[in-house]
XYZ file of C-alpha atoms in Angstrom:
351
model
C 0.000 0.000 0.000
C 2.827 2.444 0.923
C 4.652 1.807 -2.373
C 1.513 2.340 -4.414
C 0.724 5.568 -2.531
C 4.246 6.910 -3.177
C 3.938 6.102 -6.871
C 0.534 7.811 -7.007
C 1.902 10.890 -5.201
C 4.823 11.060 -7.607
C 2.504 10.903 -10.585
C 0.340 13.687 -9.184
C 3.383 15.814 -8.442
C 4.558 15.489 -12.016
C 1.063 16.422 -13.190
C 1.683 20.023 -12.082
C 3.169 20.528 -15.532
C 1.260 19.485 -18.663
C 1.827 15.834 -19.564
C 0.668 14.467 -22.871
C -1.316 11.223 -22.905
C 0.226 8.098 -24.331
C -1.966 5.422 -25.784
C -5.666 5.436 -26.576
C -7.599 8.683 -26.434
C -9.490 9.251 -23.188
C -13.233 9.635 -23.094
C -14.037 13.107 -21.799
C -16.980 15.298 -20.842
C -17.319 19.072 -20.904
C -17.967 20.853 -17.607
C -20.845 23.217 -18.248
C -23.687 25.145 -16.625
C -26.987 23.310 -16.486
C -30.344 24.251 -15.056
C -31.227 21.712 -12.390
C -33.480 21.412 -9.369
C -32.444 23.245 -6.254
C -33.072 20.757 -3.486
C -33.359 20.237 0.233
C -31.778 16.917 1.244
C -33.016 14.758 4.115
C -31.808 11.369 5.261
C -34.335 8.563 5.593
C -34.955 4.856 5.163
C -36.906 2.650 2.792
C -40.004 0.791 3.885
C -42.476 -1.449 2.119
C -45.957 -0.117 1.479
C -47.296 -3.646 1.984
C -45.631 -5.570 4.772
C -47.098 -8.051 7.187
C -46.054 -10.170 10.148
C -47.979 -13.436 9.939
C -48.812 -14.773 13.409
C -50.336 -17.977 14.786
C -54.068 -17.978 15.539
C -54.255 -21.317 17.374
C -51.941 -23.009 19.897
C -49.905 -26.059 18.963
C -46.487 -27.351 18.032
C -44.980 -26.192 14.745
C -44.600 -29.335 12.643
C -43.594 -27.771 9.313
C -41.796 -24.612 8.139
C -41.532 -24.248 4.370
C -39.894 -20.825 3.958
C -36.881 -18.887 5.144
C -35.629 -15.288 4.961
C -35.013 -14.055 1.425
C -37.350 -16.545 -0.241
C -40.012 -15.372 -2.677
C -43.598 -16.472 -1.972
C -46.910 -16.147 -3.792
C -50.318 -15.356 -2.363
C -51.869 -18.431 -0.729
C -48.602 -20.382 -0.534
C -48.253 -22.525 2.605
C -45.679 -21.016 4.958
C -46.001 -23.276 8.007
C -48.192 -25.914 9.627
C -49.195 -26.349 13.268
C -50.070 -29.730 14.775
C -53.738 -30.153 13.799
C -54.624 -33.281 15.804
C -56.299 -31.443 18.688
C -58.148 -29.128 16.314
C -59.256 -32.129 14.229
C -60.662 -33.876 17.312
C -62.502 -30.706 18.305
C -63.959 -30.435 14.815
C -65.074 -34.089 14.907
C -66.746 -33.531 18.278
C -68.550 -30.468 16.950
C -69.780 -32.427 13.932
C -71.126 -35.149 16.228
C -72.945 -32.572 18.375
C -74.388 -31.032 15.224
C -75.703 -34.426 14.060
C -77.316 -35.009 17.467
C -78.902 -31.551 17.439
C -80.248 -32.113 13.929
C -81.787 -35.418 15.035
C -83.390 -33.767 18.093
C -84.711 -31.025 15.839
C -86.279 -33.515 13.456
C -87.890 -35.379 16.367
C -89.229 -32.125 17.882
C -90.687 -31.106 14.505
C -92.503 -34.421 14.108
C -93.804 -34.249 17.699
C -95.033 -30.686 17.176
C -96.896 -31.615 13.978
C -98.428 -34.728 15.614
C -99.590 -32.764 18.662
C -101.197 -30.183 16.411
C -103.308 -32.863 14.714
C -104.324 -34.323 18.069
C -105.456 -30.907 19.272
C -107.637 -30.540 16.166
C -109.262 -33.880 17.048
C -109.713 -32.789 20.687
C -107.560 -35.674 21.980
C -105.023 -33.428 23.827
C -105.194 -30.008 25.409
C -103.843 -26.725 24.072
C -101.170 -26.837 26.785
C -99.692 -29.973 25.209
C -99.453 -28.168 21.884
C -97.746 -25.194 23.511
C -95.239 -27.538 25.148
C -94.495 -29.246 21.805
C -94.048 -25.888 20.105
C -91.655 -24.737 22.820
C -89.621 -27.951 22.486
C -89.473 -27.472 18.717
C -88.158 -23.910 19.001
C -85.608 -25.009 21.609
C -84.408 -27.752 19.272
C -84.059 -25.210 16.470
C -81.868 -22.979 18.666
C -79.724 -25.933 19.769
C -79.235 -27.022 16.165
C -78.215 -23.491 15.143
C -75.733 -23.332 18.027
C -74.304 -26.726 17.062
C -73.848 -25.632 13.448
C -72.070 -22.449 14.578
C -69.825 -24.508 16.850
C -68.964 -26.821 13.976
C -68.062 -23.856 11.763
C -65.913 -22.423 14.550
C -64.110 -25.737 15.026
C -63.581 -26.012 11.279
C -62.137 -22.501 11.161
C -59.794 -23.302 14.053
C -58.631 -26.388 12.182
C -57.965 -24.340 9.035
C -55.857 -21.918 11.093
C -53.290 -24.670 11.619
C -52.171 -24.053 8.022
C -50.505 -20.622 7.705
C -50.493 -19.143 4.188
C -49.021 -16.011 2.600
C -51.504 -13.078 2.577
C -49.910 -11.631 -0.592
C -47.033 -12.257 -2.967
C -43.667 -10.937 -1.822
C -40.358 -11.682 -0.120
C -39.835 -13.261 3.293
C -38.009 -10.647 5.376
C -37.577 -12.748 8.529
C -38.611 -16.020 10.126
C -39.306 -15.687 13.849
C -39.966 -19.359 14.685
C -38.223 -22.692 14.366
C -39.452 -26.214 13.708
C -40.729 -27.935 16.868
C -41.391 -24.761 18.857
C -44.773 -24.042 20.427
C -47.024 -21.562 18.685
C -49.508 -19.524 20.674
C -52.123 -17.070 19.364
C -50.416 -13.823 18.429
C -46.868 -15.200 18.195
C -45.087 -13.896 15.049
C -43.981 -16.626 12.664
C -42.970 -15.005 9.361
C -42.568 -11.405 8.124
C -43.295 -10.660 4.457
C -43.020 -7.532 2.309
C -43.923 -6.666 -1.277
C -40.776 -5.426 -3.129
C -42.870 -3.887 -5.921
C -44.253 -1.178 -3.637
C -41.515 0.655 -1.747
C -41.258 4.168 -0.367
C -38.699 6.378 1.342
C -39.588 7.939 4.683
C -37.765 11.025 5.958
C -38.252 13.413 8.871
C -38.524 17.053 7.760
C -38.220 20.034 10.126
C -41.433 22.019 10.254
C -39.637 25.135 8.999
C -38.967 23.356 5.657
C -42.429 21.849 5.173
C -43.810 24.790 3.187
C -41.219 24.539 0.410
C -41.494 20.729 0.354
C -45.278 20.980 -0.083
C -44.984 23.710 -2.734
C -43.178 21.550 -5.299
C -44.254 18.070 -4.075
C -41.409 16.580 -6.103
C -38.410 14.584 -4.942
C -35.588 12.311 -6.081
C -34.267 9.440 -3.982
C -30.563 8.707 -3.773
C -29.675 5.109 -2.884
C -25.929 5.161 -2.087
C -25.645 1.395 -1.570
C -27.054 0.804 -5.072
C -25.235 3.805 -6.582
C -28.558 4.838 -8.064
C -30.902 7.827 -8.260
C -34.629 7.410 -8.870
C -37.443 9.887 -9.374
C -40.177 9.682 -6.742
C -43.694 8.990 -7.986
C -45.496 11.006 -5.323
C -44.822 12.957 -2.129
C -47.093 12.613 0.904
C -46.731 14.802 3.991
C -48.246 13.081 7.011
C -50.685 15.252 9.008
C -48.836 14.868 12.321
C -45.628 16.106 13.929
C -43.276 14.777 16.576
C -43.652 16.982 19.654
C -40.070 16.300 20.780
C -38.161 16.855 17.544
C -40.696 19.152 15.800
C -40.352 17.150 12.611
C -42.924 15.661 10.271
C -42.679 12.390 8.368
C -42.782 12.648 4.583
C -43.259 9.625 2.332
C -41.935 9.429 -1.216
C -43.126 6.470 -3.306
C -40.532 4.683 -5.444
C -41.208 3.396 -8.968
C -41.600 -0.361 -9.399
C -38.467 -0.565 -11.546
C -36.018 -0.213 -8.611
C -34.143 -3.502 -8.213
C -32.286 -4.453 -5.064
C -34.165 -2.114 -2.712
C -35.400 -3.547 0.564
C -36.943 -2.237 3.820
C -34.518 -0.531 6.176
C -32.081 0.511 3.424
C -30.554 3.970 3.876
C -31.824 6.593 1.450
C -31.220 10.280 0.927
C -34.286 12.180 -0.282
C -33.742 15.365 -2.300
C -36.887 17.532 -2.274
C -37.139 20.038 -5.117
C -37.497 23.621 -3.867
C -36.746 25.564 -7.065
C -34.544 25.771 -10.178
C -30.985 27.076 -10.519
C -28.052 27.049 -12.979
C -25.079 25.110 -11.620
C -21.663 24.137 -12.921
C -21.808 20.340 -13.060
C -19.238 17.602 -13.420
C -20.083 13.918 -14.066
C -19.904 11.855 -10.886
C -17.790 9.139 -12.524
C -15.096 11.683 -13.437
C -14.338 12.397 -9.772
C -11.471 10.935 -7.776
C -11.644 10.752 -3.983
C -8.519 10.466 -1.851
C -9.439 10.622 1.838
C -11.352 13.924 2.106
C -9.886 15.382 -1.091
C -11.900 15.342 -4.313
C -10.467 16.035 -7.739
C -10.585 15.216 -11.431
C -8.212 14.774 -14.367
C -8.554 17.791 -16.674
C -7.713 17.151 -20.338
C -6.401 20.103 -22.348
C -6.995 20.945 -25.982
C -3.728 19.230 -27.001
C -4.367 16.134 -24.917
C -2.323 17.195 -21.889
C -3.602 15.873 -18.565
C -3.543 17.646 -15.230
C -4.921 16.550 -11.905
C -7.097 19.282 -10.414
C -8.350 19.461 -6.843
C -12.010 20.517 -6.662
C -14.419 21.904 -4.124
C -17.781 20.230 -4.602
C -21.301 21.317 -3.816
C -24.558 19.376 -3.752
C -25.324 16.339 -5.914
C -27.680 16.996 -8.823
C -28.838 13.458 -9.434
C -27.843 11.753 -12.660
C -26.837 15.136 -14.108
C -23.703 15.143 -11.951
C -22.325 17.039 -8.964
C -22.024 20.781 -8.517
C -18.490 22.240 -8.657
C -17.895 25.332 -6.530
C -14.197 25.893 -7.282
C -11.231 24.336 -9.063
C -12.438 24.156 -12.665
C -13.887 26.520 -15.246
C -16.824 26.226 -17.588
C -15.920 24.590 -20.899
C -12.974 22.546 -19.614
C -12.941 18.818 -20.303
C -12.496 16.074 -17.694
C -11.591 12.425 -18.132
C -14.526 10.091 -17.533
C -12.188 7.234 -16.605
C -9.857 8.464 -13.824
C -8.059 5.102 -13.685
C -7.118 5.280 -17.357
C -6.044 8.903 -16.972
C -3.781 8.035 -14.045
C -2.298 5.114 -16.003
C -1.408 7.441 -18.863
C 0.168 9.899 -16.453
C 2.291 7.136 -14.948
C 3.320 5.900 -18.380
C 4.355 9.402 -19.436
C 6.316 9.865 -16.207
C 8.159 6.591 -16.784
C 8.961 7.590 -20.368
C 10.403 10.905 -19.194
C 12.464 9.156 -16.520
C 13.848 6.725 -19.109
C 14.830 9.577 -21.466
C 16.766 11.202 -18.647
């Protein structure tokens, strides 16, 4: 590392005088003024619009787990199974009680109809008919209760099979095979990667200008990517401690590799301004120093230290000092440095 640093320093030192490139011509870009959005930047995180933590609804031992973190699932896919033997026995018992109640109902109906005919023939009193009618209505209520109990037992049995509520990606699995599940215990967390948004906290003093334009771009440093937000939503509540308000910016569906919790920098448009821009890929960073290789009209290459301003998205980065409008910079700093080294070696050999 020390040897390479010394060589690099030597090459930069020799770049104080014009050096002409050897080899293939470098690809360059012209530094120029461009009208871009003037922005207010806020740090935030990504979250999924649709995310869910699937929990157990019935107690029992987990006998099957079919998914793990990072796996894609589709709506209705089986995620896990809970031991269904107890629920199956309860459902069988409810079905038996329902059959008994239906039989009692049928018997009460026949008895009520028979008693009615006997009353018409004056063989029994009206009180006997009233008693038969009351028994019939009681049997109807018991049959209805038995049917409801059977449906409840059937639903409890179906809850032993846990399925995905929507298509997405498994973010986490909070249970292991053989553990006990209880109602409310989280089992699997799922999110939909097609619907993502960035959430940032904005000071109340900046809310007016954020609302005025309602436009933002999201910078994803880990993906080295900028995307245009689809919509901006300012939540109608503020944090009493920090005096900030959450603002959501929806991402387009075309963003690949984004996931909940990823760091994002949201640039809210507040106006338009002309800025001197340099392509981001033309920049060279050494510790806290930023610079670029400036290519002259005759092909000479100089390393120039720059003072940078705010990023302007895919258009580039603002340059505050160190370069003038109309100058050309090398788009491949590695190739430019290689040519400088080669030229330095050639000069050393000639000496």
